[in-house]
Amino acid sequence: MHALRIGFLLLTLPAYLQAARILAIFPFPGPSQYINVLPYLKELAGRGHHVTSVNAFPQKKPLANFRDVFLPDVFDNYNELINELSEPMNLWQGNNAINKFFVDITRCVLTNKEVTKTLLPPGKDHFDLIIVEALRSDAYYGFAAHFNAPIIGISTFGTDWNIDSLVGNESPLSYTPLATGGLTDRMTFLERLSNFVDTTVAWINYRFFHMPEQEKMYAKYFPEASQKVKLTDLNRNFSLVLLNQHFSLSFSRPYVPNMIEVGGLHISHKPAPLPKDLEEFIQGSGEHGVIYFSLGSNVLSKDLPAERRDLILKTFASLPQRVLWKFEDDKLPGKPSNVFISKWFPQPDILAHPKVKLFITHGGLLSTIESIHHGKPVLGLPFFYDQFLNVRRATQAGFGLGLDHKTMTQQEFKKTIEILLKEPRFAQIARQMSERYRDQPMSPLDTAIWWTEYVLRHKGAYYMRVAGQDLGFFAYHSLDVIGFLLGGALLLVAIIVGVLGKAAKLTDFGNSKKKLKTK
Ligand SMILES: *[C@@H]1O[C@H](CO)[C@@H](O)[C@H](O)[C@H]1NC(C)=O
């Protein structure tokens, strides 16, 4: 009944809402971020809004109500960053690499020809809503001030200290780990220490070394808006933040009212039938079933060291299962007959297939969410960023196991695959995770659309914003109050000491008088 009513509401909403002009900015050059948000942007266009999307992966076929602004330059630094992040470096260097990368990406957006010609000149265009990838790219939040429109942020990995600051959310460091630290919400003392230090270093690095770069760009590319609105006010004035996360996928944690979980908003609910050759290969696996192996869109299987590739091939050859391997080359020398390679697979539809029993994955968030959605156990081989955390969560929750792809032996690899396939608890927990995740009042995509149009209907829904966003650092943390109380207490102690001292002197005086008398 409830679902029906919500469905009805959703159907009738467009009638109450004028079509809005929406500017979306998603410059990240890794494909998975855009794969995550594209269905949402397309749905907005499908509902009659006019969407202008500044991005790195333009549509191949034109789409109604949808304009692409292509950013070819963002790819330049990307491969460099990926390689850099796979190498060992200290905390400070790691933060520098990431923050510098985002400064460069932000500059790519603001110097792009089409952006400077059609979006930046004052009065050239107007927008009712700005939607951005909210990731240390403060200067382009300037479009909100430029067009005097509310701004919505999307974070494709969940929240952290930087995303929190946009809406004044709280993430207690004692149980909310940094996405890059590979820790879970249950931390030992030493892990909490490391989480505290990592977060503080990340904050200092951004706030004092890269935020000034962002402020310079804001002043340069938004000369008029930056006169009126300070960037440090703008980046605390988000109407809404949508997170690609959900408590059933990770862990429970607090959110302010304008921070909404829409984890897996890219997943469509009806799996499509598989291409014929693929379906036949899967059906031919008999009672053993199929293993699906993909390292995602950033790490390429074809670039694995020959010796690692060999180890993987030999392991697969020794298994009774059939294997689908996302391999980005036409030829794979020594490919056994139970292995099917392709440069691209319809991943969600494969994971939905009942004969697919195991997903060997790099542990990217989208892949992890898809495997949970379809209730499939995972073997995680993490490479970088949040992948270690995702694999650790899968291990903690009990629907997966992880291995170090750099050091694992053939025996370990095979053994782990066998354990995951043979012990029923992994498949059981994966199914249970899937049931919990799917049990939501609205699909993540519908939720994201509903909240977006809510912000439009209520002109930024400014009343959702917590008052903490307008407090300074000292007042926010009650440091002024603590200082006042401490000061008061000190004063009181001083007075008491003073009074007692005086009294003691007086009684001393009396005593000595008495003493004198008795003498
Ligand atoms: C914050 O957002 C609201 C609603 O979108 C807007 O009215 C207000 O001017 C903004 N303030 C700043 C400092 O950007």
PDB file of N, CA and C and ligand atoms in Angstrom, residues 144-145 148-151 228-230 232-239 455 458-463 465 470, ligand 1:
ATOM      1  N   ALA A 144      27.392  27.841  -8.135  1.00  0.00           N
ATOM      2  CA  ALA A 144      26.197  28.098  -7.324  1.00  0.00           C
ATOM      3  C   ALA A 144      26.031  29.590  -7.080  1.00  0.00           C
ATOM      4  N   ALA A 145      27.142  30.265  -6.751  1.00  0.00           N
ATOM      5  CA  ALA A 145      27.082  31.714  -6.533  1.00  0.00           C
ATOM      6  C   ALA A 145      26.892  32.426  -7.868  1.00  0.00           C
ATOM      7  N   ASN A 148      23.432  31.917  -8.818  1.00  0.00           N
ATOM      8  CA  ASN A 148      22.547  32.148  -7.691  1.00  0.00           C
ATOM      9  C   ASN A 148      21.528  31.000  -7.558  1.00  0.00           C
ATOM     10  N   ALA A 149      22.053  29.782  -7.580  1.00  0.00           N
ATOM     11  CA  ALA A 149      21.192  28.594  -7.543  1.00  0.00           C
ATOM     12  C   ALA A 149      21.632  27.683  -6.401  1.00  0.00           C
ATOM     13  N   PRO A 150      20.703  26.888  -5.854  1.00  0.00           N
ATOM     14  CA  PRO A 150      21.104  25.926  -4.832  1.00  0.00           C
ATOM     15  C   PRO A 150      22.047  24.865  -5.408  1.00  0.00           C
ATOM     16  N   ILE A 151      22.835  24.259  -4.527  1.00  0.00           N
ATOM     17  CA  ILE A 151      23.822  23.284  -4.989  1.00  0.00           C
ATOM     18  C   ILE A 151      23.666  21.958  -4.240  1.00  0.00           C
ATOM     19  N   LYS A 228      30.944  38.765  -4.067  1.00  0.00           N
ATOM     20  CA  LYS A 228      29.744  38.751  -3.224  1.00  0.00           C
ATOM     21  C   LYS A 228      29.767  37.650  -2.171  1.00  0.00           C
ATOM     22  N   VAL A 229      30.211  36.449  -2.580  1.00  0.00           N
ATOM     23  CA  VAL A 229      30.154  35.302  -1.672  1.00  0.00           C
ATOM     24  C   VAL A 229      31.559  34.727  -1.487  1.00  0.00           C
ATOM     25  N   LYS A 230      31.958  34.556  -0.231  1.00  0.00           N
ATOM     26  CA  LYS A 230      33.266  33.947   0.023  1.00  0.00           C
ATOM     27  C   LYS A 230      33.180  32.443  -0.249  1.00  0.00           C
ATOM     28  N   THR A 232      34.554  30.110   1.367  1.00  0.00           N
ATOM     29  CA  THR A 232      34.387  29.373   2.616  1.00  0.00           C
ATOM     30  C   THR A 232      32.956  29.452   3.148  1.00  0.00           C
ATOM     31  N   ASP A 233      32.142  30.379   2.600  1.00  0.00           N
ATOM     32  CA  ASP A 233      30.705  30.373   2.931  1.00  0.00           C
ATOM     33  C   ASP A 233      29.962  29.452   1.972  1.00  0.00           C
ATOM     34  N   LEU A 234      30.390  29.521   0.719  1.00  0.00           N
ATOM     35  CA  LEU A 234      29.758  28.722  -0.332  1.00  0.00           C
ATOM     36  C   LEU A 234      29.902  27.227  -0.042  1.00  0.00           C
ATOM     37  N   ASN A 235      31.085  26.828   0.396  1.00  0.00           N
ATOM     38  CA  ASN A 235      31.297  25.391   0.591  1.00  0.00           C
ATOM     39  C   ASN A 235      30.744  24.882   1.929  1.00  0.00           C
ATOM     40  N   ARG A 236      29.972  25.731   2.595  1.00  0.00           N
ATOM     41  CA  ARG A 236      29.227  25.273   3.778  1.00  0.00           C
ATOM     42  C   ARG A 236      27.735  25.451   3.554  1.00  0.00           C
ATOM     43  N   ASN A 237      27.363  25.659   2.308  1.00  0.00           N
ATOM     44  CA  ASN A 237      25.977  26.049   2.021  1.00  0.00           C
ATOM     45  C   ASN A 237      25.304  25.062   1.060  1.00  0.00           C
ATOM     46  N   PHE A 238      25.702  23.791   1.098  1.00  0.00           N
ATOM     47  CA  PHE A 238      25.074  22.820   0.196  1.00  0.00           C
ATOM     48  C   PHE A 238      23.648  22.531   0.663  1.00  0.00           C
ATOM     49  N   SER A 239      22.730  22.450  -0.288  1.00  0.00           N
ATOM     50  CA  SER A 239      21.347  22.142   0.061  1.00  0.00           C
ATOM     51  C   SER A 239      21.202  20.674   0.426  1.00  0.00           C
ATOM     52  N   VAL A 455      14.485  19.683  -3.209  1.00  0.00           N
ATOM     53  CA  VAL A 455      15.322  20.884  -3.142  1.00  0.00           C
ATOM     54  C   VAL A 455      14.833  21.925  -4.150  1.00  0.00           C
ATOM     55  N   HIS A 458      11.459  23.527  -2.967  1.00  0.00           N
ATOM     56  CA  HIS A 458      11.562  24.419  -1.812  1.00  0.00           C
ATOM     57  C   HIS A 458      12.718  25.390  -1.928  1.00  0.00           C
ATOM     58  N   LYS A 459      13.077  25.710  -3.184  1.00  0.00           N
ATOM     59  CA  LYS A 459      14.075  26.766  -3.446  1.00  0.00           C
ATOM     60  C   LYS A 459      15.347  26.591  -2.625  1.00  0.00           C
ATOM     61  N   GLY A 460      15.890  25.406  -2.633  1.00  0.00           N
ATOM     62  CA  GLY A 460      17.139  25.154  -1.917  1.00  0.00           C
ATOM     63  C   GLY A 460      16.923  24.505  -0.558  1.00  0.00           C
ATOM     64  N   ALA A 461      15.648  24.445  -0.099  1.00  0.00           N
ATOM     65  CA  ALA A 461      15.308  23.821   1.190  1.00  0.00           C
ATOM     66  C   ALA A 461      16.321  24.211   2.270  1.00  0.00           C
ATOM     67  N   TYR A 462      16.526  25.507   2.342  1.00  0.00           N
ATOM     68  CA  TYR A 462      17.573  26.068   3.178  1.00  0.00           C
ATOM     69  C   TYR A 462      17.387  25.732   4.663  1.00  0.00           C
ATOM     70  N   TYR A 463      16.127  25.488   5.047  1.00  0.00           N
ATOM     71  CA  TYR A 463      15.811  25.203   6.459  1.00  0.00           C
ATOM     72  C   TYR A 463      16.346  23.855   6.923  1.00  0.00           C
ATOM     73  N   ARG A 465      19.362  22.992   6.633  1.00  0.00           N
ATOM     74  CA  ARG A 465      20.763  23.218   6.986  1.00  0.00           C
ATOM     75  C   ARG A 465      20.900  23.367   8.505  1.00  0.00           C
ATOM     76  N   ASP A 470      26.902  27.990  10.580  1.00  0.00           N
ATOM     77  CA  ASP A 470      27.158  29.423  10.738  1.00  0.00           C
ATOM     78  C   ASP A 470      27.996  29.748  11.966  1.00  0.00           C
TER      79      ASP A 470
HETATM   80  C1  LIG B   1      22.931  29.564   0.627  1.00  0.00           C
HETATM   81  O1  LIG B   1      21.895  28.926  -0.074  1.00  0.00           O
HETATM   82  C2  LIG B   1      20.640  29.561  -0.016  1.00  0.00           C
HETATM   83  C3  LIG B   1      19.603  28.681  -0.684  1.00  0.00           C
HETATM   84  O2  LIG B   1      20.078  28.086  -1.846  1.00  0.00           O
HETATM   85  C4  LIG B   1      20.757  30.942  -0.641  1.00  0.00           C
HETATM   86  O3  LIG B   1      19.532  31.609  -0.527  1.00  0.00           O
HETATM   87  C5  LIG B   1      21.847  31.721   0.067  1.00  0.00           C
HETATM   88  O4  LIG B   1      22.062  32.962  -0.579  1.00  0.00           O
HETATM   89  C6  LIG B   1      23.166  30.954   0.063  1.00  0.00           C
HETATM   90  N1  LIG B   1      24.179  31.646   0.853  1.00  0.00           N
HETATM   91  C7  LIG B   1      25.464  31.676   0.522  1.00  0.00           C
HETATM   92  C8  LIG B   1      26.392  32.381   1.449  1.00  0.00           C
HETATM   93  O5  LIG B   1      25.880  31.153  -0.472  1.00  0.00           O
END
